[in-house]
Short mmCIF file of C-alpha atoms in Angstrom, two decimals:
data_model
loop_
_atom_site.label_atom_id
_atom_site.label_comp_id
_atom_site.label_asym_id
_atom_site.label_seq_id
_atom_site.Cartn_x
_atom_site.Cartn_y
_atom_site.Cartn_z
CA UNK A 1 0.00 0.00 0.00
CA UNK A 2 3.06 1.88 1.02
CA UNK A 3 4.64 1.72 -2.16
CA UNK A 4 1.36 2.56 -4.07
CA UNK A 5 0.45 5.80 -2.30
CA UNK A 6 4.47 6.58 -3.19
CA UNK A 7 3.84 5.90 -7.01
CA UNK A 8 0.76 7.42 -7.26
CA UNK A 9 2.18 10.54 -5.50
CA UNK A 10 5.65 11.02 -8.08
CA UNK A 11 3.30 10.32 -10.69
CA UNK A 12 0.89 13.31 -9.80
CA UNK A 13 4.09 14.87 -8.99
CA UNK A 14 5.44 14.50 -12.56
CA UNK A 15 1.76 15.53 -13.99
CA UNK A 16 1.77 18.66 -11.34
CA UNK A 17 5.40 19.80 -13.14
CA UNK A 18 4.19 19.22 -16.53
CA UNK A 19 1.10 20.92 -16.38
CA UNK A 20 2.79 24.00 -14.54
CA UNK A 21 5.72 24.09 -17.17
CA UNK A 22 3.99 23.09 -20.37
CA UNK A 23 0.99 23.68 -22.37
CA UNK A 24 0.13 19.73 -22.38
CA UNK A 25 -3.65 19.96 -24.19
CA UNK A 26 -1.70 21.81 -26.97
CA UNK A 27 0.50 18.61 -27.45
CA UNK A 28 -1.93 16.36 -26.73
CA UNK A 29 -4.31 17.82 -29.14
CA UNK A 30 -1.81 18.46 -31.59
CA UNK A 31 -0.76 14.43 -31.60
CA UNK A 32 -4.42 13.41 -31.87
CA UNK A 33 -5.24 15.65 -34.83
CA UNK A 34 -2.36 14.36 -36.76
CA UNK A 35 -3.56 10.61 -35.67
CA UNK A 36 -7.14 11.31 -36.61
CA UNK A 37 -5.88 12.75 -40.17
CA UNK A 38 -4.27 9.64 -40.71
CA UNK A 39 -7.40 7.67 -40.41
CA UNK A 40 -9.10 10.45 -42.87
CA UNK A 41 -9.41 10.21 -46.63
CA UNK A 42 -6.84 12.23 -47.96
CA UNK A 43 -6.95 15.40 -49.85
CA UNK A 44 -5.46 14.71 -53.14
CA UNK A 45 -6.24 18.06 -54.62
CA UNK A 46 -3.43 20.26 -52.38
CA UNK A 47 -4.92 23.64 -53.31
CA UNK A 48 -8.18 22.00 -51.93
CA UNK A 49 -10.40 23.22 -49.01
CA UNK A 50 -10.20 21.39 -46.36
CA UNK A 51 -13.37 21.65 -43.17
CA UNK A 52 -13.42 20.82 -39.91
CA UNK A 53 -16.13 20.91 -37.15
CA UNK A 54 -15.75 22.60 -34.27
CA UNK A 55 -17.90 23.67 -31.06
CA UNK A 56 -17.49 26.81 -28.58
CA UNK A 57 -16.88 25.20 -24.81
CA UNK A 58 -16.67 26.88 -21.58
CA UNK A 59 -12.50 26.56 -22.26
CA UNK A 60 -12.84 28.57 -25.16
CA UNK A 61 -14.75 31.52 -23.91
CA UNK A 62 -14.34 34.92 -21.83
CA UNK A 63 -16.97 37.22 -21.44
CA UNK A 64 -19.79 35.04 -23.18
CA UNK A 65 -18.08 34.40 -26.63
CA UNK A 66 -14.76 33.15 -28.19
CA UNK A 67 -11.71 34.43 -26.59
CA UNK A 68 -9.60 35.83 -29.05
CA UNK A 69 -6.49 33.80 -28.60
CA UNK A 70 -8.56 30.68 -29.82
CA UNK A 71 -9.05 31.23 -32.95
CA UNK A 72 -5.73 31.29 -33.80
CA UNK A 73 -4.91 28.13 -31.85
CA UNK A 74 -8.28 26.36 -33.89
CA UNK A 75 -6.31 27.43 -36.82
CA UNK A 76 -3.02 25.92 -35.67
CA UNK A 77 -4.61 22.10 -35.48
CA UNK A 78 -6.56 22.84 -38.62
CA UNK A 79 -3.07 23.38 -40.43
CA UNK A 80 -2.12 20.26 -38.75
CA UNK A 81 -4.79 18.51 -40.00
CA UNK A 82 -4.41 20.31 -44.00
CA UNK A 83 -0.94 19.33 -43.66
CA UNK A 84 -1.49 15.47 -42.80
CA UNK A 85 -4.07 15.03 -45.07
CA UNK A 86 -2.83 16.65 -48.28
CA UNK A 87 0.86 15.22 -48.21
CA UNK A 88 2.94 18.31 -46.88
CA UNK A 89 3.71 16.72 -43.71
CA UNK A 90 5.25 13.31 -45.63
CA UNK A 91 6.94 16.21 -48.27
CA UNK A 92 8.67 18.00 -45.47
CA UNK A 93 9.74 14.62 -44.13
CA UNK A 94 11.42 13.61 -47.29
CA UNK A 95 13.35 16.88 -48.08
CA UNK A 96 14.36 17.41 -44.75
CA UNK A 97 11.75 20.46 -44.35
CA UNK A 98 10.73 22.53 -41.12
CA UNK A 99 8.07 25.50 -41.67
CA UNK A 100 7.10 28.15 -39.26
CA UNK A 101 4.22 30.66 -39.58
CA UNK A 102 5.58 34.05 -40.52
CA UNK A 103 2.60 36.28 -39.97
CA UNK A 104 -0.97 36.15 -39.26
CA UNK A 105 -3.52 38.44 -39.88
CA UNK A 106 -7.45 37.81 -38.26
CA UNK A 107 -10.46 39.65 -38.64
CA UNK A 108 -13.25 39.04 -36.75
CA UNK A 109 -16.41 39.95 -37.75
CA UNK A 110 -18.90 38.34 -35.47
CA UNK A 111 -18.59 36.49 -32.13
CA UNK A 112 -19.11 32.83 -31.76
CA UNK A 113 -20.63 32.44 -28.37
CA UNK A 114 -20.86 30.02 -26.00
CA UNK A 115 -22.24 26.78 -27.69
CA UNK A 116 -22.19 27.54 -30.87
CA UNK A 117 -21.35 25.11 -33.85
CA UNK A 118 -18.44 26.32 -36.74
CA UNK A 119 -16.64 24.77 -39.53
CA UNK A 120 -13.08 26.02 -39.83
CA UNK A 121 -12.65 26.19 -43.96
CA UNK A 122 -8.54 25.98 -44.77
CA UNK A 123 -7.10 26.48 -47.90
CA UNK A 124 -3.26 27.00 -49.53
CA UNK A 125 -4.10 30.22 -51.30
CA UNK A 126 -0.66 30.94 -53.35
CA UNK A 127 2.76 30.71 -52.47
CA UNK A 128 6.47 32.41 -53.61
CA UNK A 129 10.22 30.99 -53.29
CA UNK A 130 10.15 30.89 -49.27
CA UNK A 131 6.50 30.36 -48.01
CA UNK A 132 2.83 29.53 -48.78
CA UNK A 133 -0.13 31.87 -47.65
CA UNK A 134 -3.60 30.41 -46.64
CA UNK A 135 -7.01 31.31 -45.57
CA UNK A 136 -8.51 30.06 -43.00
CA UNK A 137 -12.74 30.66 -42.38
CA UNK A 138 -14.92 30.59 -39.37
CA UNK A 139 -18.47 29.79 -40.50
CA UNK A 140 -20.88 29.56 -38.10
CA UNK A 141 -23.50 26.72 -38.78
CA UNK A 142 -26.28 28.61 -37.21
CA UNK A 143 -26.15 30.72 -40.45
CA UNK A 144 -23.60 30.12 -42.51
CA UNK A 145 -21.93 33.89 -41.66
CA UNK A 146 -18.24 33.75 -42.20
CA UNK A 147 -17.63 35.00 -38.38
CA UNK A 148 -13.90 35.56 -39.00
CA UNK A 149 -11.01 34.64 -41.54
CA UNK A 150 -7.53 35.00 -41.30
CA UNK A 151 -4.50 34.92 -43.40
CA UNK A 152 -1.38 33.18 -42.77
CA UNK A 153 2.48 33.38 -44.11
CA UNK A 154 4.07 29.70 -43.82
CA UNK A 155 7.19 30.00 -44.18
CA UNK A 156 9.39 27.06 -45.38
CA UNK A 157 12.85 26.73 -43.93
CA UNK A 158 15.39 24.54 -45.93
CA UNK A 159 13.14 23.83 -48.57
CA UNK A 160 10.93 25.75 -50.93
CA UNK A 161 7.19 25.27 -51.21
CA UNK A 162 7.79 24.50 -55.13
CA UNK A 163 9.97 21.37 -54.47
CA UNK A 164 7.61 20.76 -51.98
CA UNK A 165 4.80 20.16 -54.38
CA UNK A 166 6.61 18.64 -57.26
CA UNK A 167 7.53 15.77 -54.73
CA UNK A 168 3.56 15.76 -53.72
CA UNK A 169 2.38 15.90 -57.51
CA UNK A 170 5.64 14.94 -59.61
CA UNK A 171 5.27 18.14 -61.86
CA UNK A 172 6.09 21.65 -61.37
CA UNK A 173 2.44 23.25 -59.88
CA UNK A 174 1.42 26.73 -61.55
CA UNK A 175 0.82 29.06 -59.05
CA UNK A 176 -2.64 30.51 -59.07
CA UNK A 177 -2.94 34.39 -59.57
CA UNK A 178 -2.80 36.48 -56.29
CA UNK A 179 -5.76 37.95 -54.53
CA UNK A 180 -6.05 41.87 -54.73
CA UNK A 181 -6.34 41.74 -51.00
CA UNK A 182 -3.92 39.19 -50.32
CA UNK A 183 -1.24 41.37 -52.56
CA UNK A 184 -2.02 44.34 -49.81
CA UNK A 185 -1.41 42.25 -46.71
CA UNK A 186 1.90 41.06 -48.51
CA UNK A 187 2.75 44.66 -48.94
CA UNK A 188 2.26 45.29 -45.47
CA UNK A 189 4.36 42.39 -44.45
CA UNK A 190 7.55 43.87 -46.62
CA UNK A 191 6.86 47.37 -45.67
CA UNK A 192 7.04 46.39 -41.86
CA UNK A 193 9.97 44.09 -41.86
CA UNK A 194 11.87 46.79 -44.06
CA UNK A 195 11.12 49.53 -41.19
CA UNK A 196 11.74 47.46 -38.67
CA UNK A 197 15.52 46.48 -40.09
CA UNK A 198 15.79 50.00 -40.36
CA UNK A 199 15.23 50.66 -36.54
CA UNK A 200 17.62 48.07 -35.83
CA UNK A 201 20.06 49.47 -37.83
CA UNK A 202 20.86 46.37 -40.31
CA UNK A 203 20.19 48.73 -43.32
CA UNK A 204 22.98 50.64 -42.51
CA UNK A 205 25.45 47.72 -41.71
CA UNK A 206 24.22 45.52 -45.05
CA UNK A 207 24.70 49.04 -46.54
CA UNK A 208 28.48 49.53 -45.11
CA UNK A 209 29.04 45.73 -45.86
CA UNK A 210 28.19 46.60 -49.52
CA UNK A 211 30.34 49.25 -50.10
CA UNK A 212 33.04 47.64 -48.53
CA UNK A 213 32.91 44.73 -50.65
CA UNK A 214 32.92 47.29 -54.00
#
């Protein structure tokens, strides 16, 4: 009995550390929506929309409605799940791949309250040399309102997303014309990382390197 109460207690113990030092539910939910996406029919098409179902629980909420911070972790297991499904996980695998988001942009446009049933809609949009952008969509199933959508940058590290679909489809994939609106938020993305190198001063050093080099 001794014993017992001992191993019970290090293993609440070892719970009691990892809860306090990790966000566990993110890992566990993380490993189960890559399991359950193996047991899914795949997406063949990988510019295809992929849905997922989704329900508003007291975790989820502050105030009445959907705490703002969720929606972008929804969106993090519904890339997970795009990913596993469509082939860019096993792609990544093979060429020795990592990517990373590089921005996000959300807009909400109407709460999803306490309750309430959604279908997160995810899509690869486009994509350049270094990363792809998506679009991921709230729709509420109460009417069918898109409640918020968000862009994201995925960047690719070591790898490009082109050699990333040829090994998916075994032919170079045309990249589909850019949105007007996605063009803007890319803008935006350039314009801020070029101010913010200026701040820091790496202008002016790349500059210096330049003309030392001439």
């Amino acid at each position: 009995m001794t014993k017992t109460r001992e191993m019970l207690l290090w293993v609440l113990g070892v719970l009691l550390l990892l809860f306090s030092s990790l966000d566990v539910w993110y890992f566990v939910r993380a490993a189960v929506t890559v399991v359950r996406a193996w047991f899914q029919k795949p997406v063949w098409d990988v510019l295809g929309e992929q849905s997922v179902s989704g329900r508003i629980l007291l975790h989820d909420i502050d105030l009445g409605h959907m705490n703002n911070a969720r929606y972008l972790r929804e969106c993090d297991f519904a890339r997970f799940s795009l990913y596993s499904r469509n082939g860019v996980f096993k792609a990544c695998r093979a060429l020795r791949a990592t990517m990373v988001v590089g921005a996000t942009t959300i807009r909400l446009r109407r709460a999803l309250c306490l309750g309430e049933a959604f279908e997160l809609r995810t899509r690869i949009m486009v994509w350049d040399e270094k990363a792809f952008y998506l679009e991921q969509r709230f729709v509420s199933c109460r009417d069918g309102l898109v409640a918020a959508v968000m862009l994201c940058k995925q960047n690719v590290m070591r790898s490009s997303p082109d050699k990333i679909l040829q090994f998916l489809c075994k032919r170079k994939v045309e990249c589909p014309d850019y949105p007007e609106d996605l063009q803007h938020w890319i803008s935006f993305i350039s314009a801020s990382s070029q101010a913010l190198r200026a701040q820091s001063g790496l202008e002016d050093k790349t500059g210096a390197q330049e003309d030392k080099d001439k």
